[in-house]
Tab-separated table of N, CA, C and O in Angstrom:
chain	number	residue	atom	x	y	z
A	15	UNK	N	88.719	78.720	131.878
A	15	UNK	CA	88.816	80.145	131.567
A	15	UNK	C	88.051	80.987	132.581
A	15	UNK	O	87.072	80.539	133.149
A	16	UNK	N	88.515	82.207	132.787
A	16	UNK	CA	87.866	83.124	133.721
A	16	UNK	C	86.526	83.583	133.178
A	16	UNK	O	86.397	83.783	131.975
A	17	UNK	N	85.526	83.777	134.037
A	17	UNK	CA	84.263	84.356	133.579
A	17	UNK	C	84.506	85.749	133.004
A	17	UNK	O	85.410	86.464	133.435
A	18	UNK	N	83.704	86.129	132.048
A	18	UNK	CA	83.872	87.418	131.375
A	18	UNK	C	83.874	88.579	132.358
A	18	UNK	O	84.599	89.552	132.169
A	19	UNK	N	83.095	88.462	133.442
A	19	UNK	CA	83.005	89.594	134.373
A	19	UNK	C	84.343	89.902	135.032
A	19	UNK	O	84.546	90.977	135.554
A	20	UNK	N	85.297	88.935	135.016
A	20	UNK	CA	86.612	89.179	135.596
A	20	UNK	C	87.611	89.718	134.575
A	20	UNK	O	88.736	90.025	134.911
A	21	UNK	N	87.224	89.786	133.322
A	21	UNK	CA	88.152	90.176	132.278
A	21	UNK	C	87.899	91.567	131.743
A	21	UNK	O	88.382	91.917	130.681
A	22	UNK	N	87.146	92.369	132.458
A	22	UNK	CA	86.840	93.716	132.015
A	22	UNK	C	88.004	94.643	132.318
A	22	UNK	O	88.728	94.465	133.276
A	23	UNK	N	88.185	95.643	131.483
A	23	UNK	CA	89.231	96.628	131.717
A	23	UNK	C	90.192	96.674	130.550
A	23	UNK	O	90.166	95.839	129.650
A	24	UNK	N	91.056	97.651	130.582
A	24	UNK	CA	92.047	97.857	129.534
A	24	UNK	C	93.403	97.441	130.091
A	24	UNK	O	93.940	98.092	130.990
A	25	UNK	N	93.965	96.377	129.570
A	25	UNK	CA	95.221	95.839	130.091
A	25	UNK	C	96.384	96.809	129.944
A	25	UNK	O	97.396	96.684	130.622
A	26	UNK	N	96.257	97.812	129.070
A	26	UNK	CA	97.343	98.776	128.891
A	26	UNK	C	97.345	99.842	129.980
A	26	UNK	O	98.301	100.600	130.097
A	27	UNK	N	96.295	99.891	130.798
A	27	UNK	CA	96.211	100.889	131.863
A	27	UNK	C	96.659	100.291	133.190
A	27	UNK	O	96.469	99.103	133.433
A	28	UNK	N	97.213	101.113	134.026
A	28	UNK	CA	97.729	100.648	135.310
A	28	UNK	C	96.609	100.277	136.270
A	28	UNK	O	96.717	99.321	137.023
A	29	UNK	N	95.506	101.020	136.257
A	29	UNK	CA	94.440	100.822	137.223
A	29	UNK	C	93.341	99.900	136.699
A	29	UNK	O	92.169	100.172	136.852
A	30	UNK	N	93.727	98.803	136.098
A	30	UNK	CA	92.761	97.863	135.533
A	30	UNK	C	91.967	97.200	136.662
A	30	UNK	O	92.532	96.753	137.641
A	31	UNK	N	90.667	97.172	136.505
A	31	UNK	CA	89.806	96.478	137.466
A	31	UNK	C	89.693	95.019	137.050
A	31	UNK	O	89.678	94.712	135.876
A	32	UNK	N	89.629	94.125	138.011
A	32	UNK	CA	89.413	92.714	137.689
A	32	UNK	C	87.934	92.366	137.730
A	32	UNK	O	87.543	91.326	137.243
A	33	UNK	N	87.120	93.210	138.342
A	33	UNK	CA	85.674	93.034	138.347
A	33	UNK	C	85.043	94.376	138.036
A	33	UNK	O	85.594	95.417	138.394
A	34	UNK	N	83.881	94.363	137.407
A	34	UNK	CA	83.235	95.645	137.137
A	34	UNK	C	82.739	96.271	138.434
A	34	UNK	O	82.375	95.581	139.372
A	35	UNK	N	82.750	97.576	138.472
A	35	UNK	CA	82.215	98.292	139.616
A	35	UNK	C	80.707	98.067	139.653
A	35	UNK	O	80.030	98.184	138.635
A	36	UNK	N	80.185	97.725	140.801
A	36	UNK	CA	78.753	97.505	140.913
A	36	UNK	C	78.066	98.845	141.151
A	36	UNK	O	77.647	99.163	142.254
A	37	UNK	N	77.992	99.622	140.108
A	37	UNK	CA	77.370	100.935	140.179
A	37	UNK	C	75.916	100.833	139.747
A	37	UNK	O	75.545	99.970	138.958
A	38	UNK	N	75.121	101.715	140.292
A	38	UNK	CA	73.724	101.796	139.887
A	38	UNK	C	73.479	103.170	139.290
A	38	UNK	O	74.254	104.098	139.495
A	39	UNK	N	72.407	103.274	138.543
A	39	UNK	CA	72.050	104.541	137.915
A	39	UNK	C	71.749	104.332	136.447
A	39	UNK	O	72.063	103.298	135.869
A	40	UNK	N	71.104	105.294	135.866
A	40	UNK	CA	70.667	105.192	134.465
A	40	UNK	C	71.833	104.978	133.504
A	40	UNK	O	71.709	104.284	132.517
A	41	UNK	N	72.982	105.589	133.780
A	41	UNK	CA	74.119	105.501	132.866
A	41	UNK	C	75.084	104.386	133.231
A	41	UNK	O	76.085	104.189	132.550
A	42	UNK	N	74.809	103.632	134.303
A	42	UNK	CA	75.731	102.570	134.714
A	42	UNK	C	75.602	101.352	133.809
A	42	UNK	O	74.575	101.128	133.168
A	43	UNK	N	76.655	100.582	133.769
A	43	UNK	CA	76.682	99.358	132.957
A	43	UNK	C	75.874	98.281	133.663
A	43	UNK	O	76.097	98.018	134.852
A	44	UNK	N	74.958	97.620	132.952
A	44	UNK	CA	74.164	96.567	133.603
A	44	UNK	C	75.012	95.313	133.836
A	44	UNK	O	75.966	95.062	133.116
A	45	UNK	N	74.656	94.516	134.835
A	45	UNK	CA	75.370	93.262	135.053
A	45	UNK	C	75.061	92.277	133.923
A	45	UNK	O	74.075	92.445	133.187
A	46	UNK	N	75.892	91.248	133.771
A	46	UNK	CA	75.632	90.251	132.722
A	46	UNK	C	74.233	89.657	132.854
A	46	UNK	O	73.758	89.388	133.957
A	47	UNK	N	73.572	89.492	131.732
A	47	UNK	CA	72.249	88.887	131.709
A	47	UNK	C	71.103	89.862	131.855
A	47	UNK	O	69.945	89.455	131.829
A	48	UNK	N	71.406	91.140	132.037
A	48	UNK	CA	70.351	92.153	132.176
A	48	UNK	C	70.375	93.040	130.938
A	48	UNK	O	71.417	93.567	130.559
A	49	UNK	N	69.217	93.191	130.315
A	49	UNK	CA	69.092	94.013	129.121
A	49	UNK	C	69.394	95.476	129.461
A	49	UNK	O	68.826	96.014	130.422
A	50	UNK	N	70.291	96.126	128.707
A	50	UNK	CA	70.640	97.527	129.006
A	50	UNK	C	69.432	98.471	129.016
A	50	UNK	O	69.366	99.375	129.854
A	51	UNK	N	68.492	98.267	128.109
A	51	UNK	CA	67.310	99.139	128.090
A	51	UNK	C	66.451	98.927	129.332
A	51	UNK	O	65.918	99.879	129.901
A	52	UNK	N	66.315	97.676	129.747
A	52	UNK	CA	65.558	97.377	130.966
A	52	UNK	C	66.270	97.968	132.186
A	52	UNK	O	65.642	98.539	133.081
A	53	UNK	N	67.597	97.864	132.216
A	53	UNK	CA	68.402	98.375	133.326
A	53	UNK	C	68.171	99.879	133.528
A	53	UNK	O	68.050	100.355	134.651
A	54	UNK	N	68.105	100.607	132.415
A	54	UNK	CA	67.907	102.064	132.480
A	54	UNK	C	66.547	102.438	133.069
A	54	UNK	O	66.381	103.539	133.594
A	55	UNK	N	65.578	101.538	132.976
A	55	UNK	CA	64.228	101.835	133.476
A	55	UNK	C	64.084	101.556	134.975
A	55	UNK	O	63.094	101.951	135.578
A	56	UNK	N	65.056	100.890	135.567
A	56	UNK	CA	64.978	100.532	136.980
A	56	UNK	C	65.509	101.648	137.859
A	56	UNK	O	66.437	102.360	137.478
A	57	UNK	N	64.946	101.778	139.051
A	57	UNK	CA	65.488	102.759	139.990
A	57	UNK	C	66.634	102.126	140.782
A	57	UNK	O	66.945	100.948	140.627
A	58	UNK	N	67.271	102.924	141.637
A	58	UNK	CA	68.446	102.468	142.398
A	58	UNK	C	68.147	101.204	143.205
A	58	UNK	O	68.924	100.256	143.190
A	59	UNK	N	67.026	101.186	143.910
A	59	UNK	CA	66.696	100.036	144.758
A	59	UNK	C	66.508	98.765	143.931
A	59	UNK	O	66.931	97.682	144.337
A	60	UNK	N	65.876	98.891	142.770
A	60	UNK	CA	65.668	97.720	141.907
A	60	UNK	C	67.001	97.224	141.342
A	60	UNK	O	67.239	96.017	141.270
A	61	UNK	N	67.852	98.146	140.943
A	61	UNK	CA	69.161	97.745	140.427
A	61	UNK	C	69.990	97.088	141.529
A	61	UNK	O	70.632	96.063	141.303
A	62	UNK	N	69.961	97.666	142.719
A	62	UNK	CA	70.718	97.094	143.836
A	62	UNK	C	70.184	95.713	144.192
A	62	UNK	O	70.953	94.816	144.531
A	63	UNK	N	68.873	95.516	144.087
A	63	UNK	CA	68.277	94.205	144.369
A	63	UNK	C	68.796	93.146	143.396
A	63	UNK	O	69.007	91.994	143.779
A	64	UNK	N	69.028	93.539	142.145
A	64	UNK	CA	69.584	92.599	141.161
A	64	UNK	C	70.995	92.195	141.572
A	64	UNK	O	71.352	91.014	141.543
A	65	UNK	N	71.808	93.181	141.966
A	65	UNK	CA	73.157	92.861	142.434
A	65	UNK	C	73.115	91.995	143.689
A	65	UNK	O	73.874	91.030	143.816
A	66	UNK	N	72.236	92.304	144.622
A	66	UNK	CA	72.123	91.521	145.858
A	66	UNK	C	71.725	90.077	145.560
A	66	UNK	O	72.271	89.143	146.149
A	67	UNK	N	70.784	89.896	144.639
A	67	UNK	CA	70.354	88.539	144.271
A	67	UNK	C	71.496	87.773	143.614
A	67	UNK	O	71.694	86.577	143.890
A	68	UNK	N	72.274	88.447	142.762
A	68	UNK	CA	73.402	87.779	142.110
A	68	UNK	C	74.464	87.389	143.137
A	68	UNK	O	75.022	86.307	143.082
A	69	UNK	N	74.736	88.259	144.088
A	69	UNK	CA	75.717	87.950	145.126
A	69	UNK	C	75.245	86.790	145.997
A	69	UNK	O	76.044	85.925	146.375
A	70	UNK	N	73.955	86.736	146.298
A	70	UNK	CA	73.417	85.619	147.088
A	70	UNK	C	73.525	84.315	146.307
A	70	UNK	O	73.892	83.274	146.865
A	71	UNK	N	73.241	84.366	145.000
A	71	UNK	CA	73.368	83.164	144.164
A	71	UNK	C	74.830	82.722	144.077
A	71	UNK	O	75.129	81.520	144.149
A	72	UNK	N	75.739	83.685	143.945
A	72	UNK	CA	77.165	83.350	143.896
A	72	UNK	C	77.622	82.722	145.208
A	72	UNK	O	78.393	81.753	145.207
A	73	UNK	N	77.151	83.259	146.332
A	73	UNK	CA	77.519	82.719	147.638
A	73	UNK	C	76.991	81.296	147.808
A	73	UNK	O	77.700	80.411	148.297
A	74	UNK	N	75.746	81.061	147.396
A	74	UNK	CA	75.162	79.718	147.493
A	74	UNK	C	75.938	78.733	146.625
A	74	UNK	O	76.194	77.595	147.034
A	75	UNK	N	76.327	79.150	145.439
A	75	UNK	CA	77.105	78.286	144.551
A	75	UNK	C	78.481	77.991	145.151
A	75	UNK	O	78.971	76.873	145.071
A	76	UNK	N	79.090	78.987	145.783
A	76	UNK	CA	80.384	78.771	146.433
A	76	UNK	C	80.255	77.763	147.566
A	76	UNK	O	81.093	76.862	147.715
A	77	UNK	N	79.208	77.880	148.372
A	77	UNK	CA	78.981	76.935	149.473
A	77	UNK	C	78.769	75.530	148.922
A	77	UNK	O	79.323	74.555	149.441
A	78	UNK	N	77.969	75.398	147.856
A	78	UNK	CA	77.732	74.093	147.245
A	78	UNK	C	79.034	73.503	146.723
A	78	UNK	O	79.352	72.342	146.947
A	79	UNK	N	79.839	74.332	146.051
A	79	UNK	CA	81.096	73.869	145.472
A	79	UNK	C	82.057	73.404	146.564
A	79	UNK	O	82.707	72.367	146.442
A	80	UNK	N	82.150	74.174	147.654
A	80	UNK	CA	83.044	73.806	148.747
A	80	UNK	C	82.607	72.502	149.397
A	80	UNK	O	83.444	71.659	149.727
A	81	UNK	N	81.308	72.315	149.600
A	81	UNK	CA	80.807	71.069	150.196
A	81	UNK	C	81.132	69.881	149.300
A	81	UNK	O	81.543	68.816	149.780
A	82	UNK	N	80.955	70.057	147.996
A	82	UNK	CA	81.274	68.990	147.047
A	82	UNK	C	82.775	68.684	147.065
A	82	UNK	O	83.174	67.517	147.056
A	83	UNK	N	83.598	69.706	147.116
A	83	UNK	CA	85.048	69.507	147.134
A	83	UNK	C	85.489	68.803	148.414
A	83	UNK	O	86.359	67.925	148.377
A	84	UNK	N	84.884	69.161	149.547
A	84	UNK	CA	85.213	68.514	150.814
A	84	UNK	C	84.843	67.032	150.764
A	84	UNK	O	85.611	66.168	151.200
A	85	UNK	N	83.668	66.717	150.214
A	85	UNK	CA	83.234	65.321	150.107
A	85	UNK	C	84.167	64.529	149.183
A	85	UNK	O	84.565	63.407	149.506
A	86	UNK	N	84.522	65.118	148.060
A	86	UNK	CA	85.433	64.433	147.128
A	86	UNK	C	86.796	64.228	147.766
A	86	UNK	O	87.432	63.188	147.574
A	87	UNK	N	87.251	65.199	148.527
A	87	UNK	CA	88.541	65.085	149.200
A	87	UNK	C	88.512	63.962	150.240
A	87	UNK	O	89.458	63.186	150.351
A	88	UNK	N	87.415	63.873	150.979
A	88	UNK	CA	87.289	62.815	151.985
A	88	UNK	C	87.279	61.441	151.322
A	88	UNK	O	87.916	60.497	151.813
A	89	UNK	N	86.569	61.328	150.199
A	89	UNK	CA	86.548	60.047	149.467
A	89	UNK	C	87.942	59.695	148.973
A	89	UNK	O	88.365	58.539	149.057
A	90	UNK	N	88.665	60.676	148.458
A	90	UNK	CA	90.008	60.440	147.955
A	90	UNK	C	90.927	59.992	149.086
A	90	UNK	O	91.679	59.032	148.937
A	91	UNK	N	90.850	60.664	150.248
A	91	UNK	CA	91.686	60.282	151.390
A	91	UNK	C	91.368	58.859	151.845
A	91	UNK	O	92.267	58.109	152.204
A	92	UNK	N	90.089	58.500	151.833
A	92	UNK	CA	89.699	57.148	152.247
A	92	UNK	C	90.300	56.114	151.305
A	92	UNK	O	90.769	55.062	151.745
A	93	UNK	N	90.312	56.404	150.011
A	93	UNK	CA	90.909	55.458	149.054
A	93	UNK	C	92.416	55.356	149.237
A	93	UNK	O	92.998	54.301	149.031
A	94	UNK	N	93.063	56.446	149.649
A	94	UNK	CA	94.514	56.442	149.821
A	94	UNK	C	94.947	55.623	151.028
A	94	UNK	O	96.066	55.130	151.076
A	95	UNK	N	94.078	55.452	152.012
A	95	UNK	CA	94.442	54.709	153.220
A	95	UNK	C	94.113	53.225	153.110
A	95	UNK	O	94.494	52.453	153.975
A	96	UNK	N	93.403	52.837	152.039
A	96	UNK	CA	93.107	51.420	151.846
A	96	UNK	C	94.395	50.681	151.512
A	96	UNK	O	95.227	51.152	150.755
A	97	UNK	N	94.562	49.506	152.113
A	97	UNK	CA	95.750	48.700	151.868
A	97	UNK	C	95.446	47.743	150.719
A	97	UNK	O	94.500	46.958	150.799
A	98	UNK	N	96.229	47.795	149.643
A	98	UNK	CA	95.975	46.884	148.531
A	98	UNK	C	96.310	45.452	148.939
A	98	UNK	O	97.186	45.219	149.773
A	99	UNK	N	95.622	44.441	148.369
A	99	UNK	CA	95.917	43.050	148.710
A	99	UNK	C	97.314	42.674	148.220
A	99	UNK	O	97.802	43.183	147.225
A	100	UNK	N	97.952	41.741	148.982
A	100	UNK	CA	99.268	41.247	148.562
A	100	UNK	C	99.099	40.319	147.399
A	100	UNK	O	98.007	39.817	147.117
A	101	UNK	N	100.177	40.051	146.686
A	101	UNK	CA	100.120	39.141	145.533
A	101	UNK	C	99.504	37.816	145.943
A	101	UNK	O	99.918	37.196	146.912
A	102	UNK	N	98.514	37.403	145.196
A	102	UNK	CA	97.858	36.124	145.448
A	102	UNK	C	96.708	36.203	146.416
A	102	UNK	O	95.874	35.325	146.452
A	103	UNK	N	96.622	37.249	147.229
A	103	UNK	CA	95.518	37.381	148.178
A	103	UNK	C	94.351	38.102	147.512
A	103	UNK	O	94.539	39.051	146.790
A	104	UNK	N	93.187	37.658	147.751
A	104	UNK	CA	92.004	38.302	147.245
A	104	UNK	C	91.664	37.921	145.810
A	104	UNK	O	90.693	38.393	145.270
A	105	UNK	N	92.467	37.075	145.173
A	105	UNK	CA	92.208	36.651	143.791
A	105	UNK	C	91.560	35.280	143.796
A	105	UNK	O	92.189	34.279	143.483
A	106	UNK	N	90.340	35.196	144.180
A	106	UNK	CA	89.692	33.889	144.208
A	106	UNK	C	88.547	33.826	143.251
A	106	UNK	O	87.837	34.641	142.958
């Protein structure tokens, strides 16, 4: 399933966003995991720092995921090129 942050918006409207706008300010919607009351107490730079940290964490996770997928793909390709033993060979 898609993360909740991608499911925001009203499906009946034409201009539905697939991600929330990363707006800052007292009246802006806080990102997931941030208390709305705490968000209102932060200034623009502090709010932007939260978004920057989340984007850096997302980027690091993407890099980790891609490296893992590349390794798994290489292992899978190596198994596909192995020649299975013929009948009677290797059964000792």
